[in-house]
CSV table of C-alpha atoms and ligand atoms in Angstrom, one decimal:
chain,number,residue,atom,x,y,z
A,1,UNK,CA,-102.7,19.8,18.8
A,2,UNK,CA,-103.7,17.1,16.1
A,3,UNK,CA,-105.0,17.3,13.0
A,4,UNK,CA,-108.5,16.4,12.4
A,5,UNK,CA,-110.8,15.2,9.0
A,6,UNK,CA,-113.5,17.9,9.5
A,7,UNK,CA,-112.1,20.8,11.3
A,8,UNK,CA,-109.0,22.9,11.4
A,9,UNK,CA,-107.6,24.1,14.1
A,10,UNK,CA,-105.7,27.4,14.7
A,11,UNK,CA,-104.1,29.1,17.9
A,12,UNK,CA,-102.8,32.6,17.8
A,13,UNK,CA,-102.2,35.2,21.3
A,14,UNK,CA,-104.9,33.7,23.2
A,15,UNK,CA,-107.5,32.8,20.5
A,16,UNK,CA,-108.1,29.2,19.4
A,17,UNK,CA,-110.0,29.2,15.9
A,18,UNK,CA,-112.1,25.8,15.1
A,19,UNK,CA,-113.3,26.0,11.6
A,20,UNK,CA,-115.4,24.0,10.0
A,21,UNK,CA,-113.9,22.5,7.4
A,22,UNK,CA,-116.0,21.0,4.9
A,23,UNK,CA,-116.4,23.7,2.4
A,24,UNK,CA,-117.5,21.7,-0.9
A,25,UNK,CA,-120.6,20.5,1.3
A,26,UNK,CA,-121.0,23.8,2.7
A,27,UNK,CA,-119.8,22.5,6.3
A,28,UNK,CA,-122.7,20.4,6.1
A,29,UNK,CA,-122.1,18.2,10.3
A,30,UNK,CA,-121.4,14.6,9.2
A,31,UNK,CA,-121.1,11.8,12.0
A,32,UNK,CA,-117.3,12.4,11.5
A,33,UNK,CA,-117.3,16.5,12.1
A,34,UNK,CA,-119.6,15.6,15.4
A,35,UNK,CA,-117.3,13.4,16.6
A,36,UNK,CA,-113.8,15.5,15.8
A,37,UNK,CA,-115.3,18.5,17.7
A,38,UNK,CA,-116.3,16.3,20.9
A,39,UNK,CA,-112.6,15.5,20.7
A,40,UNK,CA,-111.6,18.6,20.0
A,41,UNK,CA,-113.2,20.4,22.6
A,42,UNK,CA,-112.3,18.3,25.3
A,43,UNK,CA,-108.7,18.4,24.3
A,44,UNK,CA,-109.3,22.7,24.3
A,45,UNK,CA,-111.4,23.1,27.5
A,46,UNK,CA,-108.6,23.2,30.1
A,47,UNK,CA,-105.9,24.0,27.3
A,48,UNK,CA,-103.8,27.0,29.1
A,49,UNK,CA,-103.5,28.6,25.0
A,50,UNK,CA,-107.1,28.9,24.9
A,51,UNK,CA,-107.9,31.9,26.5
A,52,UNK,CA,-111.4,32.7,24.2
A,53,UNK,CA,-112.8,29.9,21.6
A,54,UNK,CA,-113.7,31.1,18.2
A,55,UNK,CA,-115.8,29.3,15.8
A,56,UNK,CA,-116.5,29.6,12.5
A,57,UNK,CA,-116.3,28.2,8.6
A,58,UNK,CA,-114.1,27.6,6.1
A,59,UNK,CA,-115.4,29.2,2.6
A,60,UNK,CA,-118.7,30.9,1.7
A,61,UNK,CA,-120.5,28.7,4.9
A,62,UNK,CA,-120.5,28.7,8.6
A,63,UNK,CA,-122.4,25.6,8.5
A,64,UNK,CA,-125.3,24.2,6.5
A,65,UNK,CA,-126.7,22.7,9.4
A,66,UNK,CA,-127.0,18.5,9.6
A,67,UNK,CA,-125.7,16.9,6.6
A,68,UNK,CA,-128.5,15.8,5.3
A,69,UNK,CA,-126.9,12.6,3.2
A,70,UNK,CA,-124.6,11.2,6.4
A,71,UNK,CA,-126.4,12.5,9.3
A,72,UNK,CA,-129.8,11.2,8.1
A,73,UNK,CA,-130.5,9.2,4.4
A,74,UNK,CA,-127.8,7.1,4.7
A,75,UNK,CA,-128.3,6.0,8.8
A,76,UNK,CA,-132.2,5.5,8.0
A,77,UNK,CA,-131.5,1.7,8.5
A,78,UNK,CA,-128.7,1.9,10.8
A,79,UNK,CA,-130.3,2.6,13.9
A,80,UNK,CA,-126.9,2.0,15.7
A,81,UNK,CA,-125.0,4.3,13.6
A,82,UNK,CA,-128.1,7.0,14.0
A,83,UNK,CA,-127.6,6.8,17.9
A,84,UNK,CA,-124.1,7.4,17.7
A,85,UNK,CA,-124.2,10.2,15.6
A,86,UNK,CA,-127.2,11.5,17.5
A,87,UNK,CA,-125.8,11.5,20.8
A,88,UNK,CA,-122.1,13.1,19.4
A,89,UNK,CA,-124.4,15.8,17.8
A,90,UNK,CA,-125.9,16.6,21.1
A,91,UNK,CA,-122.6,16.1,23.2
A,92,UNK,CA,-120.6,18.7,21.7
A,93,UNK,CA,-122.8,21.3,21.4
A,94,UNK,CA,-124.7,21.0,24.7
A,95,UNK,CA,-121.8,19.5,26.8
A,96,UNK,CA,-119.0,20.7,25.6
A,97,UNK,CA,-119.8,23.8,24.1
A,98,UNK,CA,-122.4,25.0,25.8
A,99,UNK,CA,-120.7,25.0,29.2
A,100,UNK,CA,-116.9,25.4,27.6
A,101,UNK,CA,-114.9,27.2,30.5
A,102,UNK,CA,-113.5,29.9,28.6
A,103,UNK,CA,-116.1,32.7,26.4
A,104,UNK,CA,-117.1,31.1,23.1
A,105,UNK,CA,-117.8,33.6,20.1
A,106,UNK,CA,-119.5,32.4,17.0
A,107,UNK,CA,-118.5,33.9,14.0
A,108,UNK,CA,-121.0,33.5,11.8
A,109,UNK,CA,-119.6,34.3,7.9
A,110,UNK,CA,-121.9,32.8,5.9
A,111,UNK,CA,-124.7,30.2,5.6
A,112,UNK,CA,-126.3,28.8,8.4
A,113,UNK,CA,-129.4,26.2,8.8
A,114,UNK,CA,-130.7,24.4,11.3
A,115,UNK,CA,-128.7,22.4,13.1
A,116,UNK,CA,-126.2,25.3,13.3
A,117,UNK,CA,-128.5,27.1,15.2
A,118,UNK,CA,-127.6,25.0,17.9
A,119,UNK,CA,-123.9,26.0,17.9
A,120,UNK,CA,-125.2,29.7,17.5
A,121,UNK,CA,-127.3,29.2,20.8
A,122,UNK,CA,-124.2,27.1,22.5
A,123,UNK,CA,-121.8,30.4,22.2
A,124,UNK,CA,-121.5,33.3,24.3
A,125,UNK,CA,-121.4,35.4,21.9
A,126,UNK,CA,-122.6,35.2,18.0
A,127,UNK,CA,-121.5,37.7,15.6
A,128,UNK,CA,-122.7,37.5,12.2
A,129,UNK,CA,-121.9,38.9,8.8
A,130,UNK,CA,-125.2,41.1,8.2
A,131,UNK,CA,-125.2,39.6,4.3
A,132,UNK,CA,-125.0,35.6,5.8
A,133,UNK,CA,-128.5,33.6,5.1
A,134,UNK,CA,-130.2,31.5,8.3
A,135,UNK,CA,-133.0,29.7,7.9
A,136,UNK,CA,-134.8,26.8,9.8
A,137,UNK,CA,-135.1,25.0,6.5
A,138,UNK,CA,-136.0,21.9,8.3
A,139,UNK,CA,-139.9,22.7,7.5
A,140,UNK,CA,-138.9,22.5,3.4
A,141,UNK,CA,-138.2,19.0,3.5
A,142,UNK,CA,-141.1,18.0,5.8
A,143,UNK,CA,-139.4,17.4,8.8
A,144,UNK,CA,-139.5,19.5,12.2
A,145,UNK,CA,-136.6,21.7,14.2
A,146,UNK,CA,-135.2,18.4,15.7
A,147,UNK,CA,-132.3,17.6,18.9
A,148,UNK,CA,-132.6,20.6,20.7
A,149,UNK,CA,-133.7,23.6,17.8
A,150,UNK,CA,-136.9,24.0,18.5
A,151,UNK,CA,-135.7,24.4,22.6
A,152,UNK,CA,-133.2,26.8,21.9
A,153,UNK,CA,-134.8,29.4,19.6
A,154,UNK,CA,-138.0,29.7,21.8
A,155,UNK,CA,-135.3,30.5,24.5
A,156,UNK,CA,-133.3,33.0,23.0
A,157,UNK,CA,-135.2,34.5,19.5
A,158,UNK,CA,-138.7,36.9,20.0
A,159,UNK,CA,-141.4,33.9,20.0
A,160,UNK,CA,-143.6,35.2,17.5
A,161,UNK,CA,-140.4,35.8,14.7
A,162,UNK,CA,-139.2,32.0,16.1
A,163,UNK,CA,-142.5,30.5,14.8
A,164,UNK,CA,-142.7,32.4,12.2
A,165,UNK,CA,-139.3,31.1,10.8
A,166,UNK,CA,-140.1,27.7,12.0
A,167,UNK,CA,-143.6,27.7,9.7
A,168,UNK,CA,-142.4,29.6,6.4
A,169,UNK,CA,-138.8,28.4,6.3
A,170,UNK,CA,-138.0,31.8,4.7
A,171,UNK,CA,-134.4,32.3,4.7
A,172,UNK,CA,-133.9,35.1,6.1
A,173,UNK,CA,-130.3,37.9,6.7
A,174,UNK,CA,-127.6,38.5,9.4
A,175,UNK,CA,-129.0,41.9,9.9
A,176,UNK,CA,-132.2,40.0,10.7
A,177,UNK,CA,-130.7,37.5,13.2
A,178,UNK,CA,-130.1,40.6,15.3
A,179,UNK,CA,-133.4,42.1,15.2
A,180,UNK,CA,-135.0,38.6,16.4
A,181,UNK,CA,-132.7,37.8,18.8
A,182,UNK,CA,-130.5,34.6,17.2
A,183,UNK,CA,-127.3,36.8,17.3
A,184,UNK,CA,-125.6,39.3,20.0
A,185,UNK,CA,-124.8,41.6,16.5
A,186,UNK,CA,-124.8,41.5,12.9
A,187,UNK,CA,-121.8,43.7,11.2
A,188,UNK,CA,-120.8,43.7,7.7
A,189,UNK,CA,-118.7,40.9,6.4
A,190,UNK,CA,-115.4,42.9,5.6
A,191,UNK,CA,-115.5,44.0,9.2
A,192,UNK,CA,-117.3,40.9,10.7
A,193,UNK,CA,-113.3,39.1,11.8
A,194,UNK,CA,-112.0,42.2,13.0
A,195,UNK,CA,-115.0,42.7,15.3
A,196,UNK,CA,-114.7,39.7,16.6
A,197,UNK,CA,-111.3,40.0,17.3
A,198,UNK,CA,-112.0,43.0,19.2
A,199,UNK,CA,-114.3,41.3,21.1
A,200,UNK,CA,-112.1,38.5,21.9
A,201,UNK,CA,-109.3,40.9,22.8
A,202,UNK,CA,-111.9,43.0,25.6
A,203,UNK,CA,-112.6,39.7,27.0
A,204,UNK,CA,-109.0,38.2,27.5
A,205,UNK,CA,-108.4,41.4,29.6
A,206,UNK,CA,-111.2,40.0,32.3
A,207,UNK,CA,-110.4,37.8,35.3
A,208,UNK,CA,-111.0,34.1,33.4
A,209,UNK,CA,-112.4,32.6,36.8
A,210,UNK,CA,-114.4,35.3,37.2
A,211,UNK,CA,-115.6,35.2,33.5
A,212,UNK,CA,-116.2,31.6,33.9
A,213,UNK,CA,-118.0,31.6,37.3
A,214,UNK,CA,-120.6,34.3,35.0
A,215,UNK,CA,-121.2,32.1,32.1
A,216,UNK,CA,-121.8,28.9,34.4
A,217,UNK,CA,-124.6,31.5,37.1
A,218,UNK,CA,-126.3,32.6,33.7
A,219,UNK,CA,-126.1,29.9,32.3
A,220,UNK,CA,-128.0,27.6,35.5
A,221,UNK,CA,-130.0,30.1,36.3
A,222,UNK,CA,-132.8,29.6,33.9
A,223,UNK,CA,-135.9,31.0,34.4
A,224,UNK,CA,-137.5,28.1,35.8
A,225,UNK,CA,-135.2,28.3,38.6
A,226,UNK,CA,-137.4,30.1,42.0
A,227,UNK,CA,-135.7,33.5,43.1
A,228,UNK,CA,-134.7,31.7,46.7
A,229,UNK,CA,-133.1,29.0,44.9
A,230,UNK,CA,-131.3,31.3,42.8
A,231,UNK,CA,-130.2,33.4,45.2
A,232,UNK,CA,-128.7,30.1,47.1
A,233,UNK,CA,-126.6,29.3,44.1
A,234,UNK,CA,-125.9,32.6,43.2
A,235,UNK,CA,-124.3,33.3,47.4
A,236,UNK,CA,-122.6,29.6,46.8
A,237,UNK,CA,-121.0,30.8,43.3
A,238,UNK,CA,-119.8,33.8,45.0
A,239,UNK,CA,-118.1,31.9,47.6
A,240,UNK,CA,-116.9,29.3,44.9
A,241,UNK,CA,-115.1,32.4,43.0
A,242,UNK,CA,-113.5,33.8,46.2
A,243,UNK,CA,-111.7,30.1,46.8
A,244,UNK,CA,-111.0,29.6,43.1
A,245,UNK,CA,-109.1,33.5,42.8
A,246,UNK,CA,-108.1,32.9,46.1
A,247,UNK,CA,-109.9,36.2,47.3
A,248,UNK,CA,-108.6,38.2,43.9
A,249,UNK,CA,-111.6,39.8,43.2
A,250,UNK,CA,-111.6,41.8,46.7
A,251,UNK,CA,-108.2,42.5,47.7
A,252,UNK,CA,-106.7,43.1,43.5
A,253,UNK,CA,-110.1,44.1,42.1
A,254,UNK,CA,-112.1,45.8,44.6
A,255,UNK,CA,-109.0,46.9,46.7
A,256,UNK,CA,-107.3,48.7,44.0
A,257,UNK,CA,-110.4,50.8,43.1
A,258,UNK,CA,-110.3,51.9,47.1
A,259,UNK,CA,-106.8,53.0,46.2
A,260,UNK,CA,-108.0,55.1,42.9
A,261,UNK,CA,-106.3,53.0,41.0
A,262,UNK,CA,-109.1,52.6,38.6
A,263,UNK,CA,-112.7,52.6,37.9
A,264,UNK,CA,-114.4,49.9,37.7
A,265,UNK,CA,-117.6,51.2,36.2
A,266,UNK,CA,-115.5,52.4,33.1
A,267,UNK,CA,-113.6,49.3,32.7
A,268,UNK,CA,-111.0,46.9,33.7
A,269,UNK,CA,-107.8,47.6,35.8
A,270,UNK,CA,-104.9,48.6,34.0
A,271,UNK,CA,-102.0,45.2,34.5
A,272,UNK,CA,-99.5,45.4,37.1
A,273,UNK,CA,-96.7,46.3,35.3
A,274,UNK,CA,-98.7,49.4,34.1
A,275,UNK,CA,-99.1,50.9,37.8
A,276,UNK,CA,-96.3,52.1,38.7
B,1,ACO,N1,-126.1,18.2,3.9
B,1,ACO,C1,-125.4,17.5,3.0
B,1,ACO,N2,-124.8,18.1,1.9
B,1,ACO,C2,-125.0,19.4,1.8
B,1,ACO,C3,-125.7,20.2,2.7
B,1,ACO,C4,-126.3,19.5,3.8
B,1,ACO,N3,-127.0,20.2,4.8
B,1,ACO,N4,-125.7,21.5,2.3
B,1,ACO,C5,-125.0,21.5,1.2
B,1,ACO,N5,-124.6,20.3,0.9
B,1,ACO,C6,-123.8,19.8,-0.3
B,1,ACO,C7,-124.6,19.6,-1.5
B,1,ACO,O1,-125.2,18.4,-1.6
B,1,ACO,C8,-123.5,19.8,-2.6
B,1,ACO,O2,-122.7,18.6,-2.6
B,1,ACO,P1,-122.2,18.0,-4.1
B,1,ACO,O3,-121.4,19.1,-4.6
B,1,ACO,O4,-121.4,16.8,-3.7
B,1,ACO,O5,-123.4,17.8,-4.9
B,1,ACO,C9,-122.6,20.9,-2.0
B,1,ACO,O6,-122.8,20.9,-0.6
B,1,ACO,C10,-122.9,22.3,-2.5
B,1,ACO,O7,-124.3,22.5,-2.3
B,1,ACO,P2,-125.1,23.5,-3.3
B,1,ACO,O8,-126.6,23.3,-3.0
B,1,ACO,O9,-124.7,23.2,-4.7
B,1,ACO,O10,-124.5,24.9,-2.8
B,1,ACO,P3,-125.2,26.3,-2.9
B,1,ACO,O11,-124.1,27.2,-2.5
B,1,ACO,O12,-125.8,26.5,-4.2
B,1,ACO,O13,-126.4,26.3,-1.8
B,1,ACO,C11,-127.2,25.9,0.4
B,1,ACO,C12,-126.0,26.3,-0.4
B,1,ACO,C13,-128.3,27.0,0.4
B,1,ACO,C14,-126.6,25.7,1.8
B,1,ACO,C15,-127.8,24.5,-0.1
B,1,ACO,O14,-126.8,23.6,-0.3
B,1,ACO,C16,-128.8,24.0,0.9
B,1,ACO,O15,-130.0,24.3,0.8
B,1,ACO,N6,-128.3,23.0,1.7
B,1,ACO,C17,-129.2,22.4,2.7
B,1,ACO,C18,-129.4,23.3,3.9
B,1,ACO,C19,-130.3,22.6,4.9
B,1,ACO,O16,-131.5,22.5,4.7
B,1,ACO,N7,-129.7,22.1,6.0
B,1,ACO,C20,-130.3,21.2,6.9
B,1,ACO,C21,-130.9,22.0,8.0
B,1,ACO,S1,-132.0,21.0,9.0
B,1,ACO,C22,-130.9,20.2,10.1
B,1,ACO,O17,-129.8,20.6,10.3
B,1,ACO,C23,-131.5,19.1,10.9
């Protein structure tokens, strides 16, 4: 894997670590960041290492959201440069990360503002220290939840506790994250890498093309999508899995389970090697 300016990269039993890596400016997204993690992420997303995706920062941050010097005072009259940067910024966390083929976890060890909210919404699953600060600061310095902020915390925080933050630009805890929504869980921060570890470790024991078949049906089937049309793509999926496991999930999964081999209610199989 090579090195990049803005992010480090780490690959240990399954788990590939991206972190941030711009500590001094609190991991503040430069043009430069936005642009190694497109890379980045289209080198990982059909790496056979990477069996789960973890992201996170380096330091006392996760990620200060858009850095505010790069990203915007110093592209005011470069509207060239401010496309570029624009488009990366979306391309990586909406493209790439959003639909990455393995489960993505965020973990979320410190500050985190605005634009990071976007890489919080863009993982499967966000686990924050319970002591980090969020806010939507955006408000502060007279500007509004911009690329796609304001989209993803009406989808995924309570409405009323989205505006709320939106309006006041009150910082506000980890713990608090959770209650509104932003996060799966908030833990403390001595136990918030081993949790997500844990995590990462229950979901490498799961089929990975049935894992990815359920993040890309949850993903597309948004509310706006009709109940026929969903249940069109839904059948199609189905069929999609069966061809891409070549039947696994019926004859290994479903057929073990008529054997007694396991139950599938209380969790996965046990491997082969573990049956006899
Ligand atoms: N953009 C650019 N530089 C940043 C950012 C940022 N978002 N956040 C921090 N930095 C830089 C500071 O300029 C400073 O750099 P310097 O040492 O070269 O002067 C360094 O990081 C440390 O910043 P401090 O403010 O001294 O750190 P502190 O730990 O006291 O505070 C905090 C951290 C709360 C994150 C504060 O830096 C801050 O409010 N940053 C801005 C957060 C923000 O509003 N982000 C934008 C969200 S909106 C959007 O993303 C579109």
């Amino acid at each position: 894997m090579k090195s990049y300016e803005t992010i480090l990269i780490d690959k240990a039993g399954g788990v590939t670590t991206i972190r941030f890596n711009r500590p001094d400016k609190r991991n503040a997204m430069n043009p430069q960041l936005h642009r190694d993690m497109y890379d980045a992420l289209t080198e990982l997303e059909f790496d056979d290492e990477t069996k789960v995706l973890v992201i996170t920062g380096q330091g006392e941050a996760f990620c200060a959201g858009q850095d505010l010097k790069e990203y915007f005072y110093e592209k005011k009259d470069d509207p060239r440069g401010r496309e570029e940067a624009r488009r990366m910024s979306h391309a990586w966390r909406h493209q790439k990360l959003r639909y990455f083929p393995r489960p993505t976890i965020a973990e979320i060890n410190g500050w985190c503002f605005g634009g990071a909210f976007t890489v919080v919404a863009s993982v499967d699953i966000a686990v924050a220290a319970s002591e980090a600060t969020f806010g939507l600061s955006e408000i502060n310095f007279g500007h509004i939840p911009g690329g796609l902020v304001t989209k993803v915390v009406q989808e995924i925080v309570q409405p009323r506790q989205a505006l709320y933050y939106i309006l006041t630009g009150e910082p506000f805890t980890g713990a608090r994250a959770a209650e509104i929504g932003l996060v799966t869980m908030a833990v403390p921060k001595a136990e918030l890498h081993a949790k997500v570890m844990d995590i990462a470790a229950t979901l490498m024991k799961k089929d990975p093309e049935a894992m990815r078949a359920c993040k890309e049906v949850f993903k597309a089937v948004t509310p706006e999508v009709t109940y026929e049309d969903a249940w069109y793509w839904l059948s199609s999926k189905s069929d999609q899995l069966t061809y891409r496991q070549k039947g696994g999930w019926i004859e290994e999964g479903i057929g073990r389970f008529m054997k007694k081999e396991y139950r599938p209610g209380l969790g996965t199989p046990p491997p082969e090697k573990e049956r006899a």
